[in-house]
XYZ file of C-alpha atoms in Angstrom:
129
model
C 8.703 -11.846 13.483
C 5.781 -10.167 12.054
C 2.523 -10.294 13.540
C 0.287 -13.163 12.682
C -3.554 -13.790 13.571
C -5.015 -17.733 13.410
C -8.292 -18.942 13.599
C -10.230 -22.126 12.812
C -13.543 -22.023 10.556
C -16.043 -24.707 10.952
C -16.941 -25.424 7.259
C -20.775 -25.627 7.091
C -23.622 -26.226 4.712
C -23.902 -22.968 3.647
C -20.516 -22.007 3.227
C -21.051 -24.935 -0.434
C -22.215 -24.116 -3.713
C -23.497 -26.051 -6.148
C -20.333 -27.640 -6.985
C -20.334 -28.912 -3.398
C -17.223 -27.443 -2.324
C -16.676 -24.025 -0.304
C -17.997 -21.114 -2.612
C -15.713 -18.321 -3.366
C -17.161 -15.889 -2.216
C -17.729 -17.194 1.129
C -13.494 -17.378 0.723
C -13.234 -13.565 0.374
C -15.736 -12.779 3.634
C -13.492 -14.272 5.969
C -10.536 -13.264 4.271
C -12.545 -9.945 5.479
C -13.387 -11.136 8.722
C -9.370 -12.194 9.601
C -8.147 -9.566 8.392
C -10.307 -7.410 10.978
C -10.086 -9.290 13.546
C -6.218 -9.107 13.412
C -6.547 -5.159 12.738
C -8.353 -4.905 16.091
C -6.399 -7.298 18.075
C -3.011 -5.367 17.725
C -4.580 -2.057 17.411
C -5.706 0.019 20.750
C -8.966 1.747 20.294
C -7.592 5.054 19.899
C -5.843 3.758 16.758
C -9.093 1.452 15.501
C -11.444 4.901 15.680
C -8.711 7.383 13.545
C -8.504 4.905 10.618
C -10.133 2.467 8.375
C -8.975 -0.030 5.593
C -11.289 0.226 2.465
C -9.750 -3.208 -0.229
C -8.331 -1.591 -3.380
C -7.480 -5.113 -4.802
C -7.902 -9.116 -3.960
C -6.020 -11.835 -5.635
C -7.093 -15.219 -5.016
C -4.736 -18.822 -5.695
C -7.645 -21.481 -5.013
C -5.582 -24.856 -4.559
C -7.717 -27.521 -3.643
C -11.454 -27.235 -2.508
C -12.957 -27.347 1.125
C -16.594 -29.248 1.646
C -18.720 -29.503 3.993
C -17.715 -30.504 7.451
C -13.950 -29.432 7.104
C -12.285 -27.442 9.610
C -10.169 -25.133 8.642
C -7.435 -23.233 9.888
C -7.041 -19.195 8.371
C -3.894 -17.485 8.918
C -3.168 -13.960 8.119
C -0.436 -11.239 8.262
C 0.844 -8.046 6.611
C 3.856 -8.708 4.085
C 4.161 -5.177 3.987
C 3.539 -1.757 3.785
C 4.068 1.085 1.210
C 2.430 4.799 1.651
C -0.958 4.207 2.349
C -1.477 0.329 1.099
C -0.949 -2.891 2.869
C -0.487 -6.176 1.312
C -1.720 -9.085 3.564
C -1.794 -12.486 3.229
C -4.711 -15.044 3.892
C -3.702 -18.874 3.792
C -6.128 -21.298 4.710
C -5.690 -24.706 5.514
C -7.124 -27.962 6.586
C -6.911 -28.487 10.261
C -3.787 -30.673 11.003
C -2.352 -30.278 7.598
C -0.152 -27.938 6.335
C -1.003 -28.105 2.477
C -2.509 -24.561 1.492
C -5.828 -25.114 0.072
C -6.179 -20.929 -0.878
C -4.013 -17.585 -0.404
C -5.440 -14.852 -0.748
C -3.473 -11.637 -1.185
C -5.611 -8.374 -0.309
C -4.229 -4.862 -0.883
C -5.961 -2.626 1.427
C -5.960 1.117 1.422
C -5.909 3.037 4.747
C -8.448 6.098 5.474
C -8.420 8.936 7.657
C -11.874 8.039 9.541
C -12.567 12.194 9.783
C -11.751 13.085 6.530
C -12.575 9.497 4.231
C -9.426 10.423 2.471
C -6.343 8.012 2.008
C -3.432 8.722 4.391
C -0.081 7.020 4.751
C 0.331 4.030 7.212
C 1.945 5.715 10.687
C 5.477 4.039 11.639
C 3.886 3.405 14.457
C 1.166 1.280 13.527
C 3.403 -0.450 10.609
C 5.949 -1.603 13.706
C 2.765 -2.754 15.387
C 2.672 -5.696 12.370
């Protein structure tokens, strides 16, 4: 099974817009923040300092909204790879539920960290996710 990261987001007051439910962009920073956190959890350091993962594309299914007070729960993982993009997967839903409220689907590119220049995904990291 592929590697999967969880965590729970405490929906607060200025996570709302004016339409009183979660704003959209606050939806693509923690798509950000998962997807980093995840990077770094199954990475080692050595790996973490020789690369970086710059977004060449988001799309974004908004289902129902979040307000104020909700807890939600963010899963992400990496459908796959192909050169030197990966395609991962945010799904967020309400605690204790498991109706998908958004999915986000993020193409990121990876980058040699010494050269800034794209560079294809290792087998070994891909086997990592």
């Amino acid at each position: 099974m592929a590697s999967r990261y969880k965590t729970s987001i405490s929906v607060i007051p200025s996570d709302i817009d004016e339409l009183k439910h979660v704003n959209n962009i606050r939806y693509l920073e923690w798509v950000q923040e998962i997807s980093k956190a995840h990077w770094y959890e199954v990475v080692s350091e050595d790996i973490a300092r020789q690369y970086v993962w710059v977004v060449a594309s988001h799309h974004i299914e908004y289902k129902a909204s979040a307000l104020s007070g909700d807890e939600l729960i963010a899963e992400t993982f990496v459908e796959n790879f192909h050169r030197h993009i990966s395609t991962r997967v945010v799904e967020f839903k309400r605690k204790g539920s498991d109706q998908i409220i958004v999915r986000a689907v993020t193409k990121w590119a990876m980058i040699n960290a010494k050269n800034s220049r794209p560079t294809a995904v290792p087998d070994e990291i891909a086997s990592l996710f």
